[in-house]
PDB file of C-alpha atoms and ligand atoms in Angstrom:
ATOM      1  CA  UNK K  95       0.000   0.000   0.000  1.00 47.00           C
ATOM      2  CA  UNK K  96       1.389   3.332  -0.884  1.00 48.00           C
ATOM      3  CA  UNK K  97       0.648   5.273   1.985  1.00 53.00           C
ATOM      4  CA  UNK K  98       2.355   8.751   0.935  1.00 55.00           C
ATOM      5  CA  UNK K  99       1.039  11.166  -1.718  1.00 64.00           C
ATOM      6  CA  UNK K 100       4.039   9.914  -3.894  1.00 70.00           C
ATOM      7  CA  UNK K 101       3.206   8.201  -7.508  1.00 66.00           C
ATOM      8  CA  UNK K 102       4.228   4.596  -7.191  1.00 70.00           C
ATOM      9  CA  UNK K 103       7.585   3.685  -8.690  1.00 80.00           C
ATOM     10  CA  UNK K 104       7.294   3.119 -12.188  1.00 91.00           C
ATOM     11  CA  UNK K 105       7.320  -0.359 -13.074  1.00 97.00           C
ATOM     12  CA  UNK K 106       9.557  -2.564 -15.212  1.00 98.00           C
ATOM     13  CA  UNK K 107       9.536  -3.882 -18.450  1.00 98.00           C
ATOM     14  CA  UNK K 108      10.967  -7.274 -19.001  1.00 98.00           C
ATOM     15  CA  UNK K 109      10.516  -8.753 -22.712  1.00 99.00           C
ATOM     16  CA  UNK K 110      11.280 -12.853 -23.752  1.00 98.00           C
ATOM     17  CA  UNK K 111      12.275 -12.915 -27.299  1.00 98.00           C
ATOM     18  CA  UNK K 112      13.365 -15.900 -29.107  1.00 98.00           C
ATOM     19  CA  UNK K 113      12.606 -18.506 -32.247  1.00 95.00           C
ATOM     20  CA  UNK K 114       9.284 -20.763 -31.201  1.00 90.00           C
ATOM     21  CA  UNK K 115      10.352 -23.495 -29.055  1.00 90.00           C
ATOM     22  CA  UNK K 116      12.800 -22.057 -26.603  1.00 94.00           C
ATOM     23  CA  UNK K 117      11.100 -22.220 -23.271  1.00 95.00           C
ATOM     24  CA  UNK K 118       9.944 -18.613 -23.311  1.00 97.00           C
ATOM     25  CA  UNK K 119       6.625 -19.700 -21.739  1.00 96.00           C
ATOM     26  CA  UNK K 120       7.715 -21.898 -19.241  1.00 97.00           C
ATOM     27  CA  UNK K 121      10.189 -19.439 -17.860  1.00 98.00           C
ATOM     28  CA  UNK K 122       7.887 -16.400 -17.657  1.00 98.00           C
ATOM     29  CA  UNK K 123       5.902 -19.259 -15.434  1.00 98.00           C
ATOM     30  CA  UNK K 124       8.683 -19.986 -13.115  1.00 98.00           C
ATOM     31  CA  UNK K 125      10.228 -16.506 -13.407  1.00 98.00           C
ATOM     32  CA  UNK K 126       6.873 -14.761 -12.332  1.00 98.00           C
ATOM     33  CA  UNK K 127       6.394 -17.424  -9.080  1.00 98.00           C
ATOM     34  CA  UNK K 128      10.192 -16.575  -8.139  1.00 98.00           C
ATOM     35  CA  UNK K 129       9.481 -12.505  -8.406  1.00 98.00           C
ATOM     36  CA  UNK K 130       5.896 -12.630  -6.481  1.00 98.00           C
ATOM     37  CA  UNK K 131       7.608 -15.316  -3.775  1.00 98.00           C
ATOM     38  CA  UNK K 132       9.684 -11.966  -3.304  1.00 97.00           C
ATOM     39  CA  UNK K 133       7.011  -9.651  -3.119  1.00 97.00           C
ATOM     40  CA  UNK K 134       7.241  -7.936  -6.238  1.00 97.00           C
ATOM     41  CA  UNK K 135       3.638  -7.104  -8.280  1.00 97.00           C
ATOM     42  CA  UNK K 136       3.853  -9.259 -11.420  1.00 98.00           C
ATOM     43  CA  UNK K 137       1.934  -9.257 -14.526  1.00 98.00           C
ATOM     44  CA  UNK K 138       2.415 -11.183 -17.365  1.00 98.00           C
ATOM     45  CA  UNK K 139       1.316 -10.901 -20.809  1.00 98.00           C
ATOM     46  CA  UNK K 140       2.063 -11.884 -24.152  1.00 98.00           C
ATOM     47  CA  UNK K 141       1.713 -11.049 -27.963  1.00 98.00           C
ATOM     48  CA  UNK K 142       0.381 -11.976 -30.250  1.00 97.00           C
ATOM     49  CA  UNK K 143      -2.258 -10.715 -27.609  1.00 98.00           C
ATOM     50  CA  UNK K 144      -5.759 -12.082 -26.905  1.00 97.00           C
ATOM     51  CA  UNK K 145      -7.172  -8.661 -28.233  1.00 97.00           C
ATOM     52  CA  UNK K 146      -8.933  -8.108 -31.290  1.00 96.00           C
ATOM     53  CA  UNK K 147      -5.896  -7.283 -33.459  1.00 97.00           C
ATOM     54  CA  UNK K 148      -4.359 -10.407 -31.897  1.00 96.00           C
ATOM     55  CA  UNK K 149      -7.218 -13.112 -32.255  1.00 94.00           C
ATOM     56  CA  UNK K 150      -7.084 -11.795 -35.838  1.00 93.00           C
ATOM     57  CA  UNK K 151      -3.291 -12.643 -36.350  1.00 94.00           C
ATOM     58  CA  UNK K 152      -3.966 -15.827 -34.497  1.00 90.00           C
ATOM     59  CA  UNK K 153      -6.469 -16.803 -37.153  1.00 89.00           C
ATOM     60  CA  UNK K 154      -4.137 -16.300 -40.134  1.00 86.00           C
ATOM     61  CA  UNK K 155      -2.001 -18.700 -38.805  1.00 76.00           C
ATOM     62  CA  UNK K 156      -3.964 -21.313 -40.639  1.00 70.00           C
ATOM     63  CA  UNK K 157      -4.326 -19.125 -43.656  1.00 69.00           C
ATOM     64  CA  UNK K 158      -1.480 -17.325 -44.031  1.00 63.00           C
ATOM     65  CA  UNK K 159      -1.725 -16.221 -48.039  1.00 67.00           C
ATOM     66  CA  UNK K 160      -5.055 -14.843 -46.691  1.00 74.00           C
ATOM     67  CA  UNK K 161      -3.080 -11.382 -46.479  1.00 83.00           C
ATOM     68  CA  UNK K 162       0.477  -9.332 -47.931  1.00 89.00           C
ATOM     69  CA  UNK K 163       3.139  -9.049 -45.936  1.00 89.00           C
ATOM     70  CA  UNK K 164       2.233  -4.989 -45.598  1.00 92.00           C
ATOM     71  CA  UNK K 165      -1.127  -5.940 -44.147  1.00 92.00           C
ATOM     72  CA  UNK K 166       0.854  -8.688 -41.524  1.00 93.00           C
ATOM     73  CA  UNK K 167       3.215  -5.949 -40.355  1.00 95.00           C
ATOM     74  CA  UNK K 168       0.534  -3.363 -40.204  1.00 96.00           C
ATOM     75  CA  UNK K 169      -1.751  -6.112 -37.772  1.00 97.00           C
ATOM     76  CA  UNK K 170       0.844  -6.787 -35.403  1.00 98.00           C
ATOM     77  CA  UNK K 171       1.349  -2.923 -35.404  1.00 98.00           C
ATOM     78  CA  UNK K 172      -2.007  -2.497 -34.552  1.00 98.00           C
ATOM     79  CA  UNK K 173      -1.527  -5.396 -31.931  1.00 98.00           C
ATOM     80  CA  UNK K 174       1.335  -3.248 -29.994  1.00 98.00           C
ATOM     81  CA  UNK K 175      -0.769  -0.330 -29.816  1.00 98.00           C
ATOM     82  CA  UNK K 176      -3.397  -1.860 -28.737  1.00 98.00           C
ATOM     83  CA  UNK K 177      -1.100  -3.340 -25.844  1.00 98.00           C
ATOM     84  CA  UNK K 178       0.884  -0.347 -24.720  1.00 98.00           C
ATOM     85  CA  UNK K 179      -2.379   2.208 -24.250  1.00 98.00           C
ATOM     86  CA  UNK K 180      -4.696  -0.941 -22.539  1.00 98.00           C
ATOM     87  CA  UNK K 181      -1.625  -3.021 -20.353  1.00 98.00           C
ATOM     88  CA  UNK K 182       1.790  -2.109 -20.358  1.00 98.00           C
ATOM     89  CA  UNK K 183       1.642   1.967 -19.941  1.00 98.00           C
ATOM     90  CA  UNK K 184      -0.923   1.546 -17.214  1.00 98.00           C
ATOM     91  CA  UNK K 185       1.079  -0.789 -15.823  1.00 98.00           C
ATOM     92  CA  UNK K 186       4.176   0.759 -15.967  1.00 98.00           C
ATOM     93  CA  UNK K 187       2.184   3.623 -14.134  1.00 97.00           C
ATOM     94  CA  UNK K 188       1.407   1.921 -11.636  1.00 96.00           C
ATOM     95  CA  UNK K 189       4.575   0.111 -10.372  1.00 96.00           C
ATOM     96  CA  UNK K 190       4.354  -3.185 -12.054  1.00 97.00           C
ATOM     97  CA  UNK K 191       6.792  -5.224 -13.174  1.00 98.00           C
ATOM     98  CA  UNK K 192       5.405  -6.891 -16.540  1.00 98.00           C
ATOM     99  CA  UNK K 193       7.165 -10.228 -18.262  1.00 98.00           C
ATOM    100  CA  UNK K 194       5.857  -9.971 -21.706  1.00 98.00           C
ATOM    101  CA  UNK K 195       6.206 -12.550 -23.666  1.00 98.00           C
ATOM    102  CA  UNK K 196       7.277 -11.807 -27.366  1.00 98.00           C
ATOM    103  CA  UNK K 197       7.596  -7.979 -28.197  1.00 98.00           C
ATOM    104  CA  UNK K 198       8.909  -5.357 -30.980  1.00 98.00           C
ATOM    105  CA  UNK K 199      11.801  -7.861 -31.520  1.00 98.00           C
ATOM    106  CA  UNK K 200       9.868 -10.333 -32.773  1.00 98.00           C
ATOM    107  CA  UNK K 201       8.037  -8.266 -35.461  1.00 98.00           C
ATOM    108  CA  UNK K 202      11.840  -7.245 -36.669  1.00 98.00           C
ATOM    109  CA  UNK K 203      12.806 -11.015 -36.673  1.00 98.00           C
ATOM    110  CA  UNK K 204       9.971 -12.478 -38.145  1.00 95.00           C
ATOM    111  CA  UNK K 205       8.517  -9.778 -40.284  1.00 96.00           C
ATOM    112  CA  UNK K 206      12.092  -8.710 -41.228  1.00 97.00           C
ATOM    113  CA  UNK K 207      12.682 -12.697 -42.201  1.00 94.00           C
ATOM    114  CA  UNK K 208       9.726 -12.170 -44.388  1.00 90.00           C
ATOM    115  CA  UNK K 209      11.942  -9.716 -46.532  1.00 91.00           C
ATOM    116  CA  UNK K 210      10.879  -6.123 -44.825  1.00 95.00           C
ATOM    117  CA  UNK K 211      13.495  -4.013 -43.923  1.00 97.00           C
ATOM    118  CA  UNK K 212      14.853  -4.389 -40.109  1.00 98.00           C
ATOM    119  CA  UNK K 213      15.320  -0.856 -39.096  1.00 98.00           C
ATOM    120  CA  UNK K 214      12.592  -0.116 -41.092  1.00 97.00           C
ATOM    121  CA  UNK K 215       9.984  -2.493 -38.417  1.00 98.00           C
ATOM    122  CA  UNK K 216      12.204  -1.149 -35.496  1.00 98.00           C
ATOM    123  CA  UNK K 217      11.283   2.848 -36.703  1.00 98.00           C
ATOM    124  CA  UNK K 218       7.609   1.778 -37.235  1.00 97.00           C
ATOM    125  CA  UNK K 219       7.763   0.651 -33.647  1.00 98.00           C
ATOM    126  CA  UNK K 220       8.986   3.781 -32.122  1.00 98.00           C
ATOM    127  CA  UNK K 221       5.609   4.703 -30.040  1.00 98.00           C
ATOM    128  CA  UNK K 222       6.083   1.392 -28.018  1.00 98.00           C
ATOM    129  CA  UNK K 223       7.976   1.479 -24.352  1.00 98.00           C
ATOM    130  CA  UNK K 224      11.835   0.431 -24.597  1.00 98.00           C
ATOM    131  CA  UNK K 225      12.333  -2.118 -22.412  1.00 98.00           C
ATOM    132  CA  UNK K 226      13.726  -2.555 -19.716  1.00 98.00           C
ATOM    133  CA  UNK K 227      15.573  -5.783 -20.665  1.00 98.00           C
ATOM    134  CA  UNK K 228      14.557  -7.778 -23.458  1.00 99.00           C
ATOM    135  CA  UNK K 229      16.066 -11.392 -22.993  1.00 98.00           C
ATOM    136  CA  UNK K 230      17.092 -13.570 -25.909  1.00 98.00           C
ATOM    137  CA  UNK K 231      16.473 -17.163 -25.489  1.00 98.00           C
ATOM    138  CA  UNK K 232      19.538 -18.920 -28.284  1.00 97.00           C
ATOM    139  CA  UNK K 233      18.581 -22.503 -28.863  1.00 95.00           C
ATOM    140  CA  UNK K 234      19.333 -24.551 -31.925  1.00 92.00           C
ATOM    141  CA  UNK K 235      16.531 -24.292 -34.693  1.00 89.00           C
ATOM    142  CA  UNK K 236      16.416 -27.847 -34.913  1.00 86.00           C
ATOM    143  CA  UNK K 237      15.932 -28.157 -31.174  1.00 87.00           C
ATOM    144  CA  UNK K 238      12.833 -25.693 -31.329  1.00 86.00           C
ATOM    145  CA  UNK K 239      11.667 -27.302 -33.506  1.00 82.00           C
ATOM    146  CA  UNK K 240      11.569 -30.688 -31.676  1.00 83.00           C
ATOM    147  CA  UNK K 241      10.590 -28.974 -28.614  1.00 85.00           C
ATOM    148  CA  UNK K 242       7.741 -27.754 -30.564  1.00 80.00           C
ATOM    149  CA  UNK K 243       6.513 -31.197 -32.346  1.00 79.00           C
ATOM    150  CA  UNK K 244       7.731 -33.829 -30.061  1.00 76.00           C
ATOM    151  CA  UNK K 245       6.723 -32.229 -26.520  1.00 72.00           C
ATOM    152  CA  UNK K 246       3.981 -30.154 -27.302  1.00 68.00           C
ATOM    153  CA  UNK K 247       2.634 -32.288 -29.362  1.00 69.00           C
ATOM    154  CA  UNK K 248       2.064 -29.401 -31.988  1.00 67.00           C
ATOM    155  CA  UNK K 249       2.529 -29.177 -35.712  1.00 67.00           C
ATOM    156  CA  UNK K 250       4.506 -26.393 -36.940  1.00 62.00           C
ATOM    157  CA  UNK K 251       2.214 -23.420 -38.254  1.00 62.00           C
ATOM    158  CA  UNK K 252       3.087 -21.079 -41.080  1.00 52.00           C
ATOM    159  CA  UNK K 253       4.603 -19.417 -38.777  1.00 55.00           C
ATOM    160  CA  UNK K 254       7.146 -22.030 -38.021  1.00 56.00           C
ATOM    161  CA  UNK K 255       8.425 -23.226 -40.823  1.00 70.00           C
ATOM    162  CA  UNK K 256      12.192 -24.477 -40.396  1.00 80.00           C
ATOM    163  CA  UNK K 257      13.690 -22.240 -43.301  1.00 87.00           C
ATOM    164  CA  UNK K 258      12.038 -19.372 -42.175  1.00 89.00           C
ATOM    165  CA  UNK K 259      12.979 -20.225 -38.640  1.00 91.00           C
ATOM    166  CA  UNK K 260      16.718 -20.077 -39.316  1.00 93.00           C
ATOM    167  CA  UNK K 261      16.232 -16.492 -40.776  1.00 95.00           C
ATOM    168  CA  UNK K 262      14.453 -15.380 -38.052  1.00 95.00           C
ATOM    169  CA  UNK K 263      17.663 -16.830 -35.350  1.00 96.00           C
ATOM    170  CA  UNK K 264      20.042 -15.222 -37.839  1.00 97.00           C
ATOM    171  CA  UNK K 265      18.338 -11.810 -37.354  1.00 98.00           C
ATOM    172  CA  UNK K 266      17.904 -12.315 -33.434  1.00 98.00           C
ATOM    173  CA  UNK K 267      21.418 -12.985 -33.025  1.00 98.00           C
ATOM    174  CA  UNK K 268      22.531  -9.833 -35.597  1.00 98.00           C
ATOM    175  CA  UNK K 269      19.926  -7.640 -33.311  1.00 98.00           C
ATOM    176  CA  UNK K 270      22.419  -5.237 -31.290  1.00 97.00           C
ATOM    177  CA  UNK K 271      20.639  -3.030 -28.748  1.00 98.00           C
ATOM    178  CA  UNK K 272      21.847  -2.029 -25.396  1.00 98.00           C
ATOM    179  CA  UNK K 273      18.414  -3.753 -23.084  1.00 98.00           C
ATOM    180  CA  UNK K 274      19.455  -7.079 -24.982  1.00 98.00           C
ATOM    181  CA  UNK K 275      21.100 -10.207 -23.220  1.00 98.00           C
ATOM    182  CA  UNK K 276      21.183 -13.507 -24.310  1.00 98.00           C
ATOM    183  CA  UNK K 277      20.802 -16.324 -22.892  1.00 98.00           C
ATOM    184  CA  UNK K 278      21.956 -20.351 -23.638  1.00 98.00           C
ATOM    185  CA  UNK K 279      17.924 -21.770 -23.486  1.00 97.00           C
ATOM    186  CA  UNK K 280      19.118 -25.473 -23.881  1.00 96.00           C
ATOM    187  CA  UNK K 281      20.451 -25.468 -20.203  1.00 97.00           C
ATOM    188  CA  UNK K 282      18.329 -26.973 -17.944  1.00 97.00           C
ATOM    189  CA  UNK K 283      15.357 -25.521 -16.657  1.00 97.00           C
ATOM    190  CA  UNK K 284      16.369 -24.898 -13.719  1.00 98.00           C
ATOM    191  CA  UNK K 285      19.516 -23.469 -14.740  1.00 98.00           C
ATOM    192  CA  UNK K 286      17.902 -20.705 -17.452  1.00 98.00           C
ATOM    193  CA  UNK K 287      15.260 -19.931 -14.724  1.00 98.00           C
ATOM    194  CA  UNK K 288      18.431 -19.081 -12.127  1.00 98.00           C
ATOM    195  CA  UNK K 289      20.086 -16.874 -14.520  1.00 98.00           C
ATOM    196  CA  UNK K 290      17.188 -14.749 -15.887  1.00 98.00           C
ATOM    197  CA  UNK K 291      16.550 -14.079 -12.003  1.00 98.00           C
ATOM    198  CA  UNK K 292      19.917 -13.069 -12.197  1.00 98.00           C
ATOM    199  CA  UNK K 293      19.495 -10.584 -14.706  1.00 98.00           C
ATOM    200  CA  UNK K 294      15.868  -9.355 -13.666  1.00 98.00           C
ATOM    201  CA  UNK K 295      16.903  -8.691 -10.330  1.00 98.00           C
ATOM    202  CA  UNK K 296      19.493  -6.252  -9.913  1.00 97.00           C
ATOM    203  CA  UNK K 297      17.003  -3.934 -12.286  1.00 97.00           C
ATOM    204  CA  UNK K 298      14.129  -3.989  -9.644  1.00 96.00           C
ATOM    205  CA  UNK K 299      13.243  -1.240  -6.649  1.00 88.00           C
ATOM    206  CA  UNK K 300      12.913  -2.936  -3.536  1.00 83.00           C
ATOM    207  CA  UNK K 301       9.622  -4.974  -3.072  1.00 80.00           C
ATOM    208  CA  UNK K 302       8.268  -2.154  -0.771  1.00 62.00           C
ATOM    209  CA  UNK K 303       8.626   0.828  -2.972  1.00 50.00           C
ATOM    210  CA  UNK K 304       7.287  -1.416  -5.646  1.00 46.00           C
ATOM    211  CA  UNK K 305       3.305  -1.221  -5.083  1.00 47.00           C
TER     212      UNK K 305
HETATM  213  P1  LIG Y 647       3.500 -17.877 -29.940  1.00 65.16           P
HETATM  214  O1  LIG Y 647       2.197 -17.380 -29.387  1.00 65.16           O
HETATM  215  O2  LIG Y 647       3.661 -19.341 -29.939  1.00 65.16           O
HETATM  216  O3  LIG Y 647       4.689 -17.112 -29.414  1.00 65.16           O
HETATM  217  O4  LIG Y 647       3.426 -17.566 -31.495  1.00 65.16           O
HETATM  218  C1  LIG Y 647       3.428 -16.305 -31.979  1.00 65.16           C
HETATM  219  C2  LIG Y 647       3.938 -16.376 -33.402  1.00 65.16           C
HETATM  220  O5  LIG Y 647       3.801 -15.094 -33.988  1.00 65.16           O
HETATM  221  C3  LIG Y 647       5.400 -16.756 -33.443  1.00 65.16           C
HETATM  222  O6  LIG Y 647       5.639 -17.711 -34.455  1.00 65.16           O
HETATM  223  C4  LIG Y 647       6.081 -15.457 -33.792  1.00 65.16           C
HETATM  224  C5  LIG Y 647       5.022 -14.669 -34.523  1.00 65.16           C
HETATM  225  N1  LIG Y 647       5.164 -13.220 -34.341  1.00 65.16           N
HETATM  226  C6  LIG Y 647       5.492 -12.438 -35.450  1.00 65.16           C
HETATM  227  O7  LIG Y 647       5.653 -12.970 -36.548  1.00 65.16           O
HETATM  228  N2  LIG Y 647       5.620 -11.083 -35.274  1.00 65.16           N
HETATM  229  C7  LIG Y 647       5.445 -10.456 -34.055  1.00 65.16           C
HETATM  230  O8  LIG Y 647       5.560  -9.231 -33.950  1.00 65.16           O
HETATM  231  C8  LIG Y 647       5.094 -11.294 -32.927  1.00 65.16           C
HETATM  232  C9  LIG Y 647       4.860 -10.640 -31.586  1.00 65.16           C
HETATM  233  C10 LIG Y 647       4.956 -12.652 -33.123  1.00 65.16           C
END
């Protein structure tokens, strides 16, 4: 409880980039349990989001010809915006710290695999929040890829194609931004949950002066 006429602290911004099949889910999972077991206020979120730009991306998974590349980028544009004026700014007002799942580097990865121009998708993407720290999960393509088919139980979507999935790692690891680390996501769980905490932590304001 905030019980001076001081704004809360603002929040944090933590983004988990990667090619499909890292772990990116699982960790925000753990990661999230570890930061509230500390007392910090924890949201998580995700994009693609569940919102009505979102479900429509979601959809062309299945039927990806359905639009140009112009109209994808534009979508998960549209997405973002969506996001940053209904979650994260408020958010961010308010003293959370928010694990977000996917973010801007993923549109310059996987649109910019697509053939769009990188910087081009990063400019467009100007009116969204820098993070704080955007971590980059590295894993073999062929191991996302099994992670993917074999564990989930999923079939790759257009999306997920292997070809296209090497492009997309080849941009992640070209990406060179100061709120980037990277981190080794075939480790054990246990391991990659340890050293995001490590990297998370040292950002944060003290539980108290969180709320
Ligand atoms: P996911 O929900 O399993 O992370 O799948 C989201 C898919 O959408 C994933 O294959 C990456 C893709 N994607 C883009 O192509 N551009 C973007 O900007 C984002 C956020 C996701």
């Amino acid at each position: 409880m905030n019980r001076t006429n001081h704004p809360p602290a603002r929040g944090r911004l933590i983004v988990f980039e990667g090619i499909d099949g890292t772990g990116k889910s699982t960790q925000i999972r753990l990661v999230a349990d570890a930061l509230r077991q500390r007392g910090y206020p924890v949201v998580t979120t995700r994009e693609p989001t569940d919102g009505p730009y979102g479900l429509k991306i979601r959809a062309l998974y299945a039927n990806r010809g359905e639009c140009s590349q112009g109209e994808e980028l534009e979508l998960f544009i549209a997405d973002r915006r969506h996001h940053v004026d209904e979650l994260l700014q408020p958010a961010l007002e308010t003293g959370r710290i928010i694990l977000c799942d996917r973010y801007y580097l993923s549109t310059a990865a996987y649109q910019g695999a697509n053939g769009m121009d990188v910087d081009t998708i990063l400019a467009r993407n100007r009116f969204a929040p820098v993070p704080d720290l955007a971590i980059l999960f590295e894993a073999p393509v062929a191991l996302g890829i099994e992670r993917i088919t074999a564990s989930r139980g999923e079939h790759l979507n257009d999306f997920e194609k292997a070809e296209g999935l090497t492009r997309v790692a080849a941009i992640f690891a070209a990406l060179d931004l100061p709120y980037i680390r990277r981190i080794n996501a075939a480790l054990p769980i246990e391991t990659v949950r340890d050293e995001i905490l490590s990297l998370i932590l040292p950002l944060l304001p003290t539980p108290s002066s969180a709320d």
